[in-house]
Every structure is written in structure tokens, then in C-alpha cells.
Coordinates of C-alpha atoms in Angstrom, one line a residue:
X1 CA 49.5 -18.3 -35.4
X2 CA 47.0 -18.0 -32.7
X3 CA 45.0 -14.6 -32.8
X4 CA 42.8 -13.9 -29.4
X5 CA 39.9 -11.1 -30.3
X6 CA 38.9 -9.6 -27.0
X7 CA 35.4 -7.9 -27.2
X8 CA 33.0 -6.3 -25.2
X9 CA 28.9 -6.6 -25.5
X10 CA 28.9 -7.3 -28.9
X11 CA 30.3 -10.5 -31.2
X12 CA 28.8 -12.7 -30.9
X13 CA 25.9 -11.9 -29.1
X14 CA 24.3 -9.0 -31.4
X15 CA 23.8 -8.8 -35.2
X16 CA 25.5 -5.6 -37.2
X17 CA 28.2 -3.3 -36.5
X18 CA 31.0 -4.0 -34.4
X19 CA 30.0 -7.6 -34.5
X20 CA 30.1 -8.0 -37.9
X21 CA 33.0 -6.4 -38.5
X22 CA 34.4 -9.0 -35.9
X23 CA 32.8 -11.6 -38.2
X24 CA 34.1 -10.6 -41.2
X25 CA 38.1 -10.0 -40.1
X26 CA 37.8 -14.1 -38.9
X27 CA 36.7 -14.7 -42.2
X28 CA 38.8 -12.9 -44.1
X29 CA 42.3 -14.5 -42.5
X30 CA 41.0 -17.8 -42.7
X31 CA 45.1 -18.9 -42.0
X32 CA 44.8 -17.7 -38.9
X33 CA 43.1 -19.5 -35.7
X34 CA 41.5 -17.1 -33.7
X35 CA 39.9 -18.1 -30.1
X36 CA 37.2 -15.3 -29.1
X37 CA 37.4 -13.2 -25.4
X38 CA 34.3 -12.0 -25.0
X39 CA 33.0 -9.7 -22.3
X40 CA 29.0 -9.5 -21.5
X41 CA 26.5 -8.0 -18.7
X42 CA 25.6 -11.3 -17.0
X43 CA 25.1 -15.2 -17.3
X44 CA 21.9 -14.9 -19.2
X45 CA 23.8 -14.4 -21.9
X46 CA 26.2 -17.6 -21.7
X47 CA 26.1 -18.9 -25.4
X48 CA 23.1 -17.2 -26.5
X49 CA 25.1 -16.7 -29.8
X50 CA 23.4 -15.5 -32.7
X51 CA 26.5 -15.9 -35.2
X52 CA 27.5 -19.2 -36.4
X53 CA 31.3 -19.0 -35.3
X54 CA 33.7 -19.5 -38.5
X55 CA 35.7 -22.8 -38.3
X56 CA 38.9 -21.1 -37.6
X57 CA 37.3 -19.4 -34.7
X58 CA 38.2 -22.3 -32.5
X59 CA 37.3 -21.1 -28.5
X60 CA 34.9 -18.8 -26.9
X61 CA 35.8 -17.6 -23.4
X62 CA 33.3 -15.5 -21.7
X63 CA 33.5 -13.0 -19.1
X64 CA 30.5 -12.0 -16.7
X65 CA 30.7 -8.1 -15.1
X66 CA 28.1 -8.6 -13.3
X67 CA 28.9 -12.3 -11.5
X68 CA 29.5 -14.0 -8.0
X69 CA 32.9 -15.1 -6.6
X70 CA 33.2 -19.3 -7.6
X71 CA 35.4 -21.5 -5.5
X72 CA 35.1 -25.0 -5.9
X73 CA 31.9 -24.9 -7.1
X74 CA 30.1 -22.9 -4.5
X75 CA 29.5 -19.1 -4.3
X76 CA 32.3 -17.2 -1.5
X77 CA 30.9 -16.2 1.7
X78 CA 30.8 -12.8 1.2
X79 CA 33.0 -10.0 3.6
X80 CA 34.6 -12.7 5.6
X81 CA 37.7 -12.4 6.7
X82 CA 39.3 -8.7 5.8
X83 CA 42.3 -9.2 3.3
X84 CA 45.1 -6.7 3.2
X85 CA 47.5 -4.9 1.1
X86 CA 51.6 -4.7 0.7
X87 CA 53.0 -1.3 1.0
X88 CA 53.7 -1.7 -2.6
X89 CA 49.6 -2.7 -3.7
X90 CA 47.9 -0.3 -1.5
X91 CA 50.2 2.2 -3.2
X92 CA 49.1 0.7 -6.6
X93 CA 45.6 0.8 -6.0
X94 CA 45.7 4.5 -4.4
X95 CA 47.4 5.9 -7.2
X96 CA 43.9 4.1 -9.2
X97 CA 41.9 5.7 -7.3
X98 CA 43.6 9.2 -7.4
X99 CA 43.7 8.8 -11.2
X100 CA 48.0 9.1 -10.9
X101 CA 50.5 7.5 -13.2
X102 CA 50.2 3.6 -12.1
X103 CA 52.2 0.9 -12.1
X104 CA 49.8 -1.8 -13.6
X105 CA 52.0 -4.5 -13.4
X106 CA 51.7 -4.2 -9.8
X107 CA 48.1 -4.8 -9.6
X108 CA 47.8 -7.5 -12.4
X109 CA 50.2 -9.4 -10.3
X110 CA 47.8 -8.7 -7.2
X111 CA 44.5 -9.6 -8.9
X112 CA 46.0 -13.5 -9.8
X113 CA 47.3 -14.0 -5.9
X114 CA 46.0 -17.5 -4.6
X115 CA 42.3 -17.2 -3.8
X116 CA 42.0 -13.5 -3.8
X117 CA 38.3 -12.3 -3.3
X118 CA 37.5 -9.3 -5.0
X119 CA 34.6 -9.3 -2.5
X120 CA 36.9 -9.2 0.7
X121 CA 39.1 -6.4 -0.4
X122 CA 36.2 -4.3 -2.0
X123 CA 34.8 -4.7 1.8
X124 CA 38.1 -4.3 3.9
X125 CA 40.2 -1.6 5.9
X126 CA 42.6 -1.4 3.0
X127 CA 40.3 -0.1 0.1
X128 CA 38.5 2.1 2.4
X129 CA 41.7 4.1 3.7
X130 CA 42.1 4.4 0.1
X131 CA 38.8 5.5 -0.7
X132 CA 38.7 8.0 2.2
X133 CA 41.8 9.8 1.3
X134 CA 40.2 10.4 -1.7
X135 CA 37.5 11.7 -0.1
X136 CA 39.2 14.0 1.8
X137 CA 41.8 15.3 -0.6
X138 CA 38.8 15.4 -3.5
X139 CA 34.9 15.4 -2.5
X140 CA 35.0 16.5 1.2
X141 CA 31.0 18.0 0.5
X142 CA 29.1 15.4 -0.3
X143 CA 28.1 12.3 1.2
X144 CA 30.9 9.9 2.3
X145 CA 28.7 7.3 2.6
X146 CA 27.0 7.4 -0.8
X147 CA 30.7 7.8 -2.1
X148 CA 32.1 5.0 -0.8
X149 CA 29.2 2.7 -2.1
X150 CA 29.7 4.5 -5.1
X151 CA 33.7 3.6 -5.5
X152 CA 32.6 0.4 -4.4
X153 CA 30.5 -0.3 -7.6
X154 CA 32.8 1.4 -10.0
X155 CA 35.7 -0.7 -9.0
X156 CA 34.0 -4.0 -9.2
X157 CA 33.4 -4.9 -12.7
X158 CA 37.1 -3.7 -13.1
X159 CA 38.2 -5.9 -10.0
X160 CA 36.2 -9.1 -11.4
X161 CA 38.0 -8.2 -15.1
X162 CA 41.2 -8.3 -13.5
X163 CA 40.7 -11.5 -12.1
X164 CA 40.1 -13.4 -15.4
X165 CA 43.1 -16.4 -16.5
X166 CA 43.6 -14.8 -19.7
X167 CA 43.7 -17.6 -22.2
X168 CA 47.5 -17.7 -24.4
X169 CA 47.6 -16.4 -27.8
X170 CA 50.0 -14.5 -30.0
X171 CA 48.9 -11.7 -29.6
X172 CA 45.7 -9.9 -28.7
X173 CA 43.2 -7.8 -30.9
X174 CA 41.3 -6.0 -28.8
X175 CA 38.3 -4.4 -30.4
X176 CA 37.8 -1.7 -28.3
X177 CA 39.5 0.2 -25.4
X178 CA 38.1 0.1 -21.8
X179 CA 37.5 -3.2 -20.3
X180 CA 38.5 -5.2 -23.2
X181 CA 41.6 -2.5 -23.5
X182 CA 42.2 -4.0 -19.5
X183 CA 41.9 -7.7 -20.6
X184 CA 44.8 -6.9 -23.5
X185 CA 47.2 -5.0 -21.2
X186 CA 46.9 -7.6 -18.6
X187 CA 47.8 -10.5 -20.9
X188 CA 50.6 -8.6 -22.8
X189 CA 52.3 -8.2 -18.6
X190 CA 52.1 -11.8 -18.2
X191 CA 52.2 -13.3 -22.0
X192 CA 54.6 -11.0 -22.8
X193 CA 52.3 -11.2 -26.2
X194 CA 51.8 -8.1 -28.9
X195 CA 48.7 -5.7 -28.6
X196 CA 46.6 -4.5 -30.9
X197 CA 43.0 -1.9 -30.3
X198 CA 41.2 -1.5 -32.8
X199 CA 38.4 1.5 -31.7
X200 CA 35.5 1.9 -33.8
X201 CA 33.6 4.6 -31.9
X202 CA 36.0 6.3 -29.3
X203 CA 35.3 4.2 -26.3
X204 CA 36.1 7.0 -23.7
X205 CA 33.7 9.5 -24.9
X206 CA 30.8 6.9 -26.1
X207 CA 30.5 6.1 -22.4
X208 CA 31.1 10.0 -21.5
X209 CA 27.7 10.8 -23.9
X210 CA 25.8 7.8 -22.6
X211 CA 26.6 8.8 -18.4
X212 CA 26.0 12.2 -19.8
X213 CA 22.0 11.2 -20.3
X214 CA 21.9 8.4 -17.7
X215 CA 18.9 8.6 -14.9
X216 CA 21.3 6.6 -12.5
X217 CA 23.9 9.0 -11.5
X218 CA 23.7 12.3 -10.3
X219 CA 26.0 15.1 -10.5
X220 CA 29.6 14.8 -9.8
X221 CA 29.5 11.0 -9.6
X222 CA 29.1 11.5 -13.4
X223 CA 32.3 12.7 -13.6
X224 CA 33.9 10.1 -11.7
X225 CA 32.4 7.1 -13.6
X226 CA 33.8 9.3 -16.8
X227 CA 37.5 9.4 -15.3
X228 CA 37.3 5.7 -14.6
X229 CA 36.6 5.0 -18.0
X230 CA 39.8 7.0 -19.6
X231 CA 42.1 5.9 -17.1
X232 CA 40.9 2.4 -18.8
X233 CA 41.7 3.8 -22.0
X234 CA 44.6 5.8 -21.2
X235 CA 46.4 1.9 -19.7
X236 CA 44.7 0.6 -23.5
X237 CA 46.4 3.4 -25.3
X238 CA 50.2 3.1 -23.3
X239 CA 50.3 -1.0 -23.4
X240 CA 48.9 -1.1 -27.3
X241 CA 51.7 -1.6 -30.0
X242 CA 49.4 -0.2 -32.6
X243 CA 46.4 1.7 -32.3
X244 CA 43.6 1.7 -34.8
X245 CA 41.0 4.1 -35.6
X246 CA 38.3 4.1 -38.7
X247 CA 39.2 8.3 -39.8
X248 CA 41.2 11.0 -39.2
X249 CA 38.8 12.9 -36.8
X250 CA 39.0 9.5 -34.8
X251 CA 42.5 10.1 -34.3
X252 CA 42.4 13.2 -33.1
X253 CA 40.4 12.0 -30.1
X254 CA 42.5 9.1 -29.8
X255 CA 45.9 11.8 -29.5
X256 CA 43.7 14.2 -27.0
X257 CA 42.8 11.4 -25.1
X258 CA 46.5 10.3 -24.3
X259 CA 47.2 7.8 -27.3
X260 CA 50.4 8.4 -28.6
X261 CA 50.6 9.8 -32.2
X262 CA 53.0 7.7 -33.2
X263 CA 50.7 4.1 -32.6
X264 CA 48.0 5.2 -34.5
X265 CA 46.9 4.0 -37.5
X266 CA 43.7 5.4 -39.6
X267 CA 42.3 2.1 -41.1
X268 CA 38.6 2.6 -42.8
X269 CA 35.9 -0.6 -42.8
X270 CA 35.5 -2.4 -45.9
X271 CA 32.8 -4.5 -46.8
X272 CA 31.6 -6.8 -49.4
X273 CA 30.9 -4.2 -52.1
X274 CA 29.8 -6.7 -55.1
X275 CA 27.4 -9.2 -52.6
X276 CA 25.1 -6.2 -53.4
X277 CA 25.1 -6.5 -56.8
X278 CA 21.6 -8.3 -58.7
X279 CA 19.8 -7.6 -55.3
X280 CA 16.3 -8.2 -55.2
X281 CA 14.4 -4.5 -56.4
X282 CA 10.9 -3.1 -56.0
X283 CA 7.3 -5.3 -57.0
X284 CA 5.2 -3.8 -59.3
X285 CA 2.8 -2.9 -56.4
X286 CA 5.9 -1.4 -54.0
X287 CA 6.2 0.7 -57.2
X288 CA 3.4 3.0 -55.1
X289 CA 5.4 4.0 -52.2
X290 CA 8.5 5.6 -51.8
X291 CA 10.4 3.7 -49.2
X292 CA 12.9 4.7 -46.5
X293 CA 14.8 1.9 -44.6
X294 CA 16.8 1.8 -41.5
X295 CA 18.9 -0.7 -40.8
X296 CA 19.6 -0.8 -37.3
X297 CA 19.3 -2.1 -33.7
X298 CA 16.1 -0.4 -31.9
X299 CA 17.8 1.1 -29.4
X300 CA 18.1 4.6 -27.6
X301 CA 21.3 4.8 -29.2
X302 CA 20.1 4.7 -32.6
X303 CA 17.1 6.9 -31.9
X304 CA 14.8 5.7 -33.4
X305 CA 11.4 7.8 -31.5
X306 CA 13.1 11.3 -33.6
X307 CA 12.9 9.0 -37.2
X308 CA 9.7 8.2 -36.1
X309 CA 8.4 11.5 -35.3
X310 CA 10.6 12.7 -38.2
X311 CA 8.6 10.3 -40.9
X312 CA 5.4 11.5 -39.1
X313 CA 5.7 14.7 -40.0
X314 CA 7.2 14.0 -43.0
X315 CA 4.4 11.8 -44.5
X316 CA 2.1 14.4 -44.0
X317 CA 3.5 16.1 -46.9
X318 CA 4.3 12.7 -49.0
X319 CA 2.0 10.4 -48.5
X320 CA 3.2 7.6 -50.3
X321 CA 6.2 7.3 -47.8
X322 CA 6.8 4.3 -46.1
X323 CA 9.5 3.5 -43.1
X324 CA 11.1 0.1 -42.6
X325 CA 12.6 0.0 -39.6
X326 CA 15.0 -2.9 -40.3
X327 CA 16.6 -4.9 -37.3
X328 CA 16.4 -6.7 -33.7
X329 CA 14.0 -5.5 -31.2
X330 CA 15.2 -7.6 -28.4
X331 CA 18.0 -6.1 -27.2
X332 CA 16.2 -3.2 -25.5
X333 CA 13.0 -4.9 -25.2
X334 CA 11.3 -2.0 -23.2
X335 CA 12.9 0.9 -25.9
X336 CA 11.7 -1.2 -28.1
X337 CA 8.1 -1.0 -27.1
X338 CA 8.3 2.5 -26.4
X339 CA 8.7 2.7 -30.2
X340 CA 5.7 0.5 -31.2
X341 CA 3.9 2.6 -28.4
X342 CA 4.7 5.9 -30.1
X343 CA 3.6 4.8 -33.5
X344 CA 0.6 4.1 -32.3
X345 CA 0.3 7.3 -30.6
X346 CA 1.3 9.3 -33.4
X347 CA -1.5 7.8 -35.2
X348 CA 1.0 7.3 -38.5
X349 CA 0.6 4.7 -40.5
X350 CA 3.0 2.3 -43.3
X351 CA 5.6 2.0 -40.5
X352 CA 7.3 -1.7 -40.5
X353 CA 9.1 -3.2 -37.8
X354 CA 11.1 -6.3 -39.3
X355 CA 12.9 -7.9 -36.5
X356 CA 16.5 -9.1 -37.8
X357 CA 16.2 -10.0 -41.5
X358 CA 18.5 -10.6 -44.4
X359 CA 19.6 -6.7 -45.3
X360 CA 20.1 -8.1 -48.9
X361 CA 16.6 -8.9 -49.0
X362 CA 15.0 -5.6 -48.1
X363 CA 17.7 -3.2 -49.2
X364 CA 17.2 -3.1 -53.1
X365 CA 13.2 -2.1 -52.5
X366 CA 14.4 0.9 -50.3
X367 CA 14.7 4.4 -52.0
X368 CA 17.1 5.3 -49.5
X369 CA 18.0 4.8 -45.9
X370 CA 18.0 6.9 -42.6
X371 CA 20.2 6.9 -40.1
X372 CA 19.2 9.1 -37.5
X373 CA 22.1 8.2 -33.9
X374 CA 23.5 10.2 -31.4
X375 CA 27.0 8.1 -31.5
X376 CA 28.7 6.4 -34.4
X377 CA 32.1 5.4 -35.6
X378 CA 31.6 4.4 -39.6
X379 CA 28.5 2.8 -39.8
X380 CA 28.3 -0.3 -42.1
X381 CA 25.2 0.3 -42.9
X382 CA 25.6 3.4 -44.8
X383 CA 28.7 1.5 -46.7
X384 CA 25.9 -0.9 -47.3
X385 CA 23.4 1.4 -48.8
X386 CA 26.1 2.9 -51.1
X387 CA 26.7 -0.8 -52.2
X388 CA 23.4 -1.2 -53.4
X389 CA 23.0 2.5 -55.0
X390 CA 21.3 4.1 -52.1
X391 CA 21.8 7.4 -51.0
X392 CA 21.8 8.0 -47.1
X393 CA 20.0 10.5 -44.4
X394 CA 22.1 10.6 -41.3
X395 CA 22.9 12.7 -38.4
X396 CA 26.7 14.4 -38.2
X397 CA 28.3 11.5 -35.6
X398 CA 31.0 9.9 -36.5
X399 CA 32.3 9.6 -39.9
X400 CA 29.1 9.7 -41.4
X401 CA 30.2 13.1 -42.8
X402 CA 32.6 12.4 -44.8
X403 CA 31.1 9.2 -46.0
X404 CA 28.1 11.5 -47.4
X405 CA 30.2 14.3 -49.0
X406 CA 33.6 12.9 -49.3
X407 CA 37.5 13.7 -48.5
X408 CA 37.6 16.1 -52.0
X409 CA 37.6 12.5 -53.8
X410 CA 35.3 14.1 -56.4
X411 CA 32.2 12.2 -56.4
X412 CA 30.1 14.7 -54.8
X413 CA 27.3 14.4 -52.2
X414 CA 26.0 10.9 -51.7
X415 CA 23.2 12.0 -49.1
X416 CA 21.9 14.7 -46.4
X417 CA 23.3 15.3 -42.9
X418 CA 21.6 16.5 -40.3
X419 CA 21.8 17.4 -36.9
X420 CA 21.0 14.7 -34.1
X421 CA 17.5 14.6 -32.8
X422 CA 16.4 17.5 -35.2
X423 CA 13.1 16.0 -35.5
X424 CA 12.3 19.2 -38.6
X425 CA 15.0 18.9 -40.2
X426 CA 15.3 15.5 -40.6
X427 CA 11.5 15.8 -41.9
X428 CA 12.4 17.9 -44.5
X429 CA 15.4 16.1 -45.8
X430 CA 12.8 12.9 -45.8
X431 CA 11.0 15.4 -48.2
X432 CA 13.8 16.6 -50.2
X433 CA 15.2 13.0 -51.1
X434 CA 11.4 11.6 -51.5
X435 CA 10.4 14.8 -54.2
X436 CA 13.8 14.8 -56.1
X437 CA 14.0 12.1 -58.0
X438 CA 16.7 12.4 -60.3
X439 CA 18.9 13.8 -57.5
X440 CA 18.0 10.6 -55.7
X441 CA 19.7 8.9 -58.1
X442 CA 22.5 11.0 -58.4
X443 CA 23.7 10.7 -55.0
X444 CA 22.8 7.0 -54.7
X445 CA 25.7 6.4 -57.4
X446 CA 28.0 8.8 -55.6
X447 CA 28.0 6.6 -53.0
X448 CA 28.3 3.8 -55.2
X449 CA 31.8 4.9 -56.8
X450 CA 32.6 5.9 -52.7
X451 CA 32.3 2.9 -51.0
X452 CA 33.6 0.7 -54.4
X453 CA 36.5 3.3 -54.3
X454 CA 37.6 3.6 -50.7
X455 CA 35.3 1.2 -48.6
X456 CA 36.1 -2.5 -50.4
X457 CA 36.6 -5.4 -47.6
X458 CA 39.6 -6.1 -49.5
X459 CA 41.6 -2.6 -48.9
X460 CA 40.5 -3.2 -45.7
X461 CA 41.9 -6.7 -45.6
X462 CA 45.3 -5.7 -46.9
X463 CA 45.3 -3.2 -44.2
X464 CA 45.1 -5.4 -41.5
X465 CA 47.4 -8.8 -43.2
X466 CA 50.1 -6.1 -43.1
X467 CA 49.1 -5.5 -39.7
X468 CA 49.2 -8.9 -38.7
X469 CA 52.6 -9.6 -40.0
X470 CA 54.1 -7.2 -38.6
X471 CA 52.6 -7.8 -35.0
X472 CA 53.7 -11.8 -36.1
X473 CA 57.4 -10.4 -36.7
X474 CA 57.5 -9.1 -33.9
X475 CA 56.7 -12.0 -32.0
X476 CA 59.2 -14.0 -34.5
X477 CA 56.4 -16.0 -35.7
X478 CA 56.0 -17.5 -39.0
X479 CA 53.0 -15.9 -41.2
X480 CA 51.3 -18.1 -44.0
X481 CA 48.7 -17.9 -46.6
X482 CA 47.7 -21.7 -46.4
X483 CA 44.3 -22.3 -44.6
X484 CA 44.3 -22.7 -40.8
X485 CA 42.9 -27.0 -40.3
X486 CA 41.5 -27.7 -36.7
X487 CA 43.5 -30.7 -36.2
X488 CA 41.0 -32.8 -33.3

């Protein structure tokens, strides 16, 4: 059985999250070949992996959004010759446009037409009779002009996606909705394969938060980069057989968004509870401070300038605090050296920046661990720190509320929430789990029974086999335990 994971900026590019969830699934169905569909910014990152790929992963195909058109080797001239529409694709693409109940089949079929140039259409009569009637029905006051550039650029990447020979597989896991959710759809029209989406944060309203705080867009073109994302996920959502999300709140969104009920299924992350066990623990002379880690890209995402100006603040009242700031600074190279800039500025001291390391190496000299994001699914991480007896600081995104004071499972609090970017309050919880001891240890081995009771990679596992065979029924293929063996 041939499994094709479609992904989008992540696996196998970055370490931690989404990624290694990715990682982890391939290893744990080692019967199962997977080949890898994998969506990124540009070339500069063609095979930069930073994963060793599992032997049953057997192909990586990756997918540029921001590229030139190829044709026998040489790069398209660009807005020659004007290409146009049937009656039946202009009506496709302006029902797109208009955000109205499409037939997607239709434009699949378009995008895989003999030497179609994304380039050509994007510049011809068709798309902009398309993109002025939107205009004029929609956004008669501002700009055309600046509109029709603006259409222009959203419909692109989307454009280029749909271009893509989607390699043949079983069926596709799709590990998120939007342009990955796209890639799926389009090869279950012309595979006639199974679907499967798997959302760990809710795509539609991850980008909504991040347009939300973007410099680049102004005003109402906010809101129409935001509707081109959920009519992405809303075609994810109709085309999927099943639906996954990491907790019930998840779902929710997932229903309000336009998933039907009825696909959904509320499958937690595991991980490798025991791995943590015999762990490396504090030296005699890290005996003297009380350490806080965060294990995390440096990223705005993560925001990590509040947990610096949080630990600022708070070492003023415990000095024997120390942050380790625990992951790749690479990926946002100039956020990154904001950060450095700021510590510098703040004038704090016993702040280390790690780069990537080995969590297993670090995480048994931490006291606890901080997590202080604007956007989360179910962070590993804090699964990870309960593996190794760690309480947690985190801000309410996500799930990370329920992973710190349970589903009425008993165990009691295994951490403190806080509000996102509440550079006090996150202080004073630094404070409260630094002065408290005993009550430091108490909710470290809450989270301890949590994660070993709910949060194991093999609940998770049996999850997804099930899953898998039924996605394999479907497609009356024959599921097997025995190894997968690249025959070459």
C-alpha cells in the first residue's frame, strides 16, 4: 500500500511540531511505503532537508509557490499570446472568484490542459472580465487597479498548485487544509484515490490571525486573502473522507468552518512517553539556578520577545533564574536577531540561545518549561515536558488548556495558563512555579500520569492503523503488518 503525505512548509524542512509528527506516523507504519508531497516558499529550499527520511519513505516531490513557468528547459515568455476560456471554465473560475459553490472538477481538468501557462491567463481578457465583475458587483470604492494586481497575486500560488502532476498513491494524507487540502482534492478527481486531512492547528484561522497582524496588506484586502484561504479549506473539508482534528474545541472550528460533522474525527498526538525516562538531570553546579526551558522555533509565532521581557522582569524578583531558549534560529533569521537584540537591551542576563539540540539532553536539567505562542494546535512540546516530569507555563491557544488542567480526568493542574502576550502575568507565574517548590513537583507528575494516560504514541498509533484500514478497504486494498522492503 502506497501512502502519499502532502505537506506544506514544514517536513522535512523544519525540526519539531508538525514535522515531527510527520516523522513519527512514517515510523510508526513501517508496512506502509509512503512517498512525501511537499509544498515550500521557493527553490532555496530544494532538498535542504534536515530529517533523515525513514526507509519506507521512498520519494520526495516538491512543490515551489513562489516559481517560474519551465518548458523544455527554459523559462516561458511571459504574457505572450492571451489564452482563453470555455463557457464552462470562465464560469468555473468566476464562481472562484465570487466565492460561489464551484465545480472543481472543472478547473482541475483546466489547470492539466496541454501547455497551459498560468502566466498567460493570469494576464489575459478572460481573468480580468472575471476580476472586474467582481469589482463591480463587490469593491466598486477602491482602487481597481491595486485590486486587480491584488487578485492577480492571490490566485497565483493557487494557479501554480493546480498545475502540479500529482504523483499516484492510495490514497492521500494531507497534513493540513489549504494548499496541501487543494493538492489532495485534485488527486482524489483524477486518482479517484481516498482522502484523508489531518489539521493540527485550524488552517483557516492560523492564516486569518497571521493576515490579521501582517504589515503587507491593508484593509479590506485582508479580508479577501482570508476568504481565499477558507474557500481552500471549505474544497479540503467537502473532497476529504475523514477529517482529523487533535481536540474537541478543534472540531468545533472544523464544523463552523463548513466541515461536515459527520467526517470528523478527534484524534489526540501521542509521543514516545518512556524515551524520557533515565534522562540526563541537573550538575551539582546547575543545582544553583532554577531553570526555565523553551523548546521552540524563534519565531514571531512563538513569541518569544514577551518570554523575554517576561523572564526580565521576572528575574528581578528570583535571581537565580535562568532561560533556555531551546531551538533553530534560522528560520526567521532577522526575528531571530531582534531577540538577541532585545536581550541585550534589556540588560538581563543567564539567557541561552541553543540553536537546535537534542531535547533529551537539556530537558531533565529544566525546572519547567514555557511556552508563551499566539497560535497552537497541541504542542509536543508540552507532551514532552510532562514525559520528563515537567510542569508547563503556556498561553491559552490551542489545546494547551486542557493539556494543563485536564478533561475532569482527575489528575489535577499540571501547569499555569496565561493570557498571550501578558508580559506581567506571565512574570508572575515564572515567580509562582520558581518559589513553590513542592507544588512544582506536584504538577510536574500530574502531567506525568496525563500524557502516560492519554498522550502515548501508541493510542495514537492505533488511532490512525484503524484509520488506515479503513481508508485501505475502501480502496479494496490489502492491509498487512509485515515490514514494507524497497525492492531496487
Amino acid at each position: 500500500m502506497k501512502v502519499c503525505i502532502v505537506a506544506e512548509g514544514c517536513y522535512p524542512y523544519v525540526v519539531g511540531g508538525v514535522s515531527g509528527w510527520i516523522n513519527s506516523m512514517i515510523q510508526s507504519f513501517p508496512n506502509v511505503e509512503f512517498i512525501l508531497l511537499t509544498i515550500v516558499a521557493d527553490r532555496s529550499f530544494r532538498g535542504k532537508f534536515v530529517y533523515g527520511l525513514p526507509e519506507n519513505l521512498t520519494q520526495v516531490y516538491e512543490i515551489y509557490l513562489d516559481d517560474f513557468e519551465w518548458v523544455e528547459g527554459k523559462k516561458t515568455e511571459r504574457f505572450q499570446r492571451n489564452m482563453h476560456l470555455t463557457k464552462k471554465e470562465y464560469a468555473g473560475l468566476m464562481d472562484i472568484v465570487l466565492n460561489r459553490k464551484t465545480d472543481w472538477g472543472v478547473i482541475f481538468d483546466l489547470f492539466h490542459k496541454n501547455r497551459l501557462s498560468v502566466d498567460r491567463l493570469l494576464m489575459g481578457p478572460d481573468f480580468f472580465q472575471i476580476v472586474r465583475e467582481c469589482y463591480n458587483r463587490k469593491y466598486p470604492n477602491i482602487v481597481f487597479s491595486d485590486f486587480l494586481w491584488t487578485m492577480r497575486s492571490i490566485y497565483l500560488p493557487l494557479f501554480r498548485i493546480m498545475k502540479m502532476e500529482v504523483p499516484k498513491a492510495d490514497f492521500y494524507h494531507c497534513v493540513a487544509t489549504g494548499y496541501a487540502g487543494v493538492l489532495g482534492s485534485m488527486a482524489k478527481h483524477f486518482h479517484g484515490s481516498s482522502l484523508l486531512i489531518s489539521e493540527h492547528g485550524i488552517y483557516t484561522r492560523e492564516r486569518e490571525e497571521e493576515l490579521i497582524k501582517a504589515e503587507w496588506v491593508k484593509g479590506i484586502y485582508k479580508n479577501i486573502w482570508i476568504e481565499q484561504f477558507k474557500k481552500m479549506s471549505l474544497l479540503a473539508y467537502e473532497k476529504a473522507d475523514i477529517v482529523t482534528c487533535l481536540y474537541d474545541r478543534a472540531k468545533a472550528l472544523q464544523i463552523e468552518l463548513g466541515c461536515p460533522e459527520e467526517k470528523i474525527r478527534v484524534t489526540p498526538n501521542g509521543i514516545k512517553a518512556d524515551t524520557f525516562e533515565g534522562i540526563p538531570g541537573k550538575s551539582e553546579e546547575e543545582e544553583a539556578y532554577i531553570n526555565a526551558g523553551a523548546v521552540l522555533r524563534v519565531t514571531p509565532i512563538k513569541d518569544v520577545k514577551t518570554m523575554i521581557q517576561a523572564f526580565a522582569f521576572a528575574k528581578k524578583s528570583v535571581p537565580k533564574l535562568k532561560l533556555w531558549i531551546m531551538g533553530p534560529t534560522d528560520e526567521d533569521e532577522t526575528y531571530a536577531q531582534e531577540c538577541f537584540d532585545l536581550v541585550k537591551a534589556l540588560g538581563v542576563e543567564d539567557v541561552e540561545f541553543t540553536g537546535r539540540v537534542n531535547v533529551k539532553d537539556y530537558l531533565g536539567k529544566m525546572d519547567f518549561t514555557l511556552l508563551t505562542s499566539i497560535s497552537e494546535g497541541q504542542p509536543l512540546t508540552i507532551l514532552e515536558s510532562y514525559a520528563a516530569h515537567k510542569p508547563v507555563i503556556a498561553t491559552d491557544v490551542g489545546n494547551c488548556r486542557e493539556l494543563i488542567y485536564g478533561n475532569d480526568d482527575g489528575f489535577g493542574s499540571a501547569g499555569i495558563l496565561t493570557h498571550i502576550m501578558n508580559i506581567e502575568e506571565i512574570a508572575q507565574a515564572m515567580i509562582t512555579m520558581t518559589e513553590d517548590q513542592e507544588e512544582r513537583e506536584r504538577m510536574g507528575e500530574a502531567g506525568y500520569k496525563r500524557v502516560n494516560a492519554f498522550y502515548r504514541i501508541e493510542q495514537m498509533k492505533d488511532v490512525y492503523r484503524e484509520i488506515y484500514k479503513e481508508l485501505s478497504d475502501k480502496q479494496k486494498l490489502t492491509w498487512t503488518e509485515e515490514p514494507f522492503v524497497l525492492r531496487r
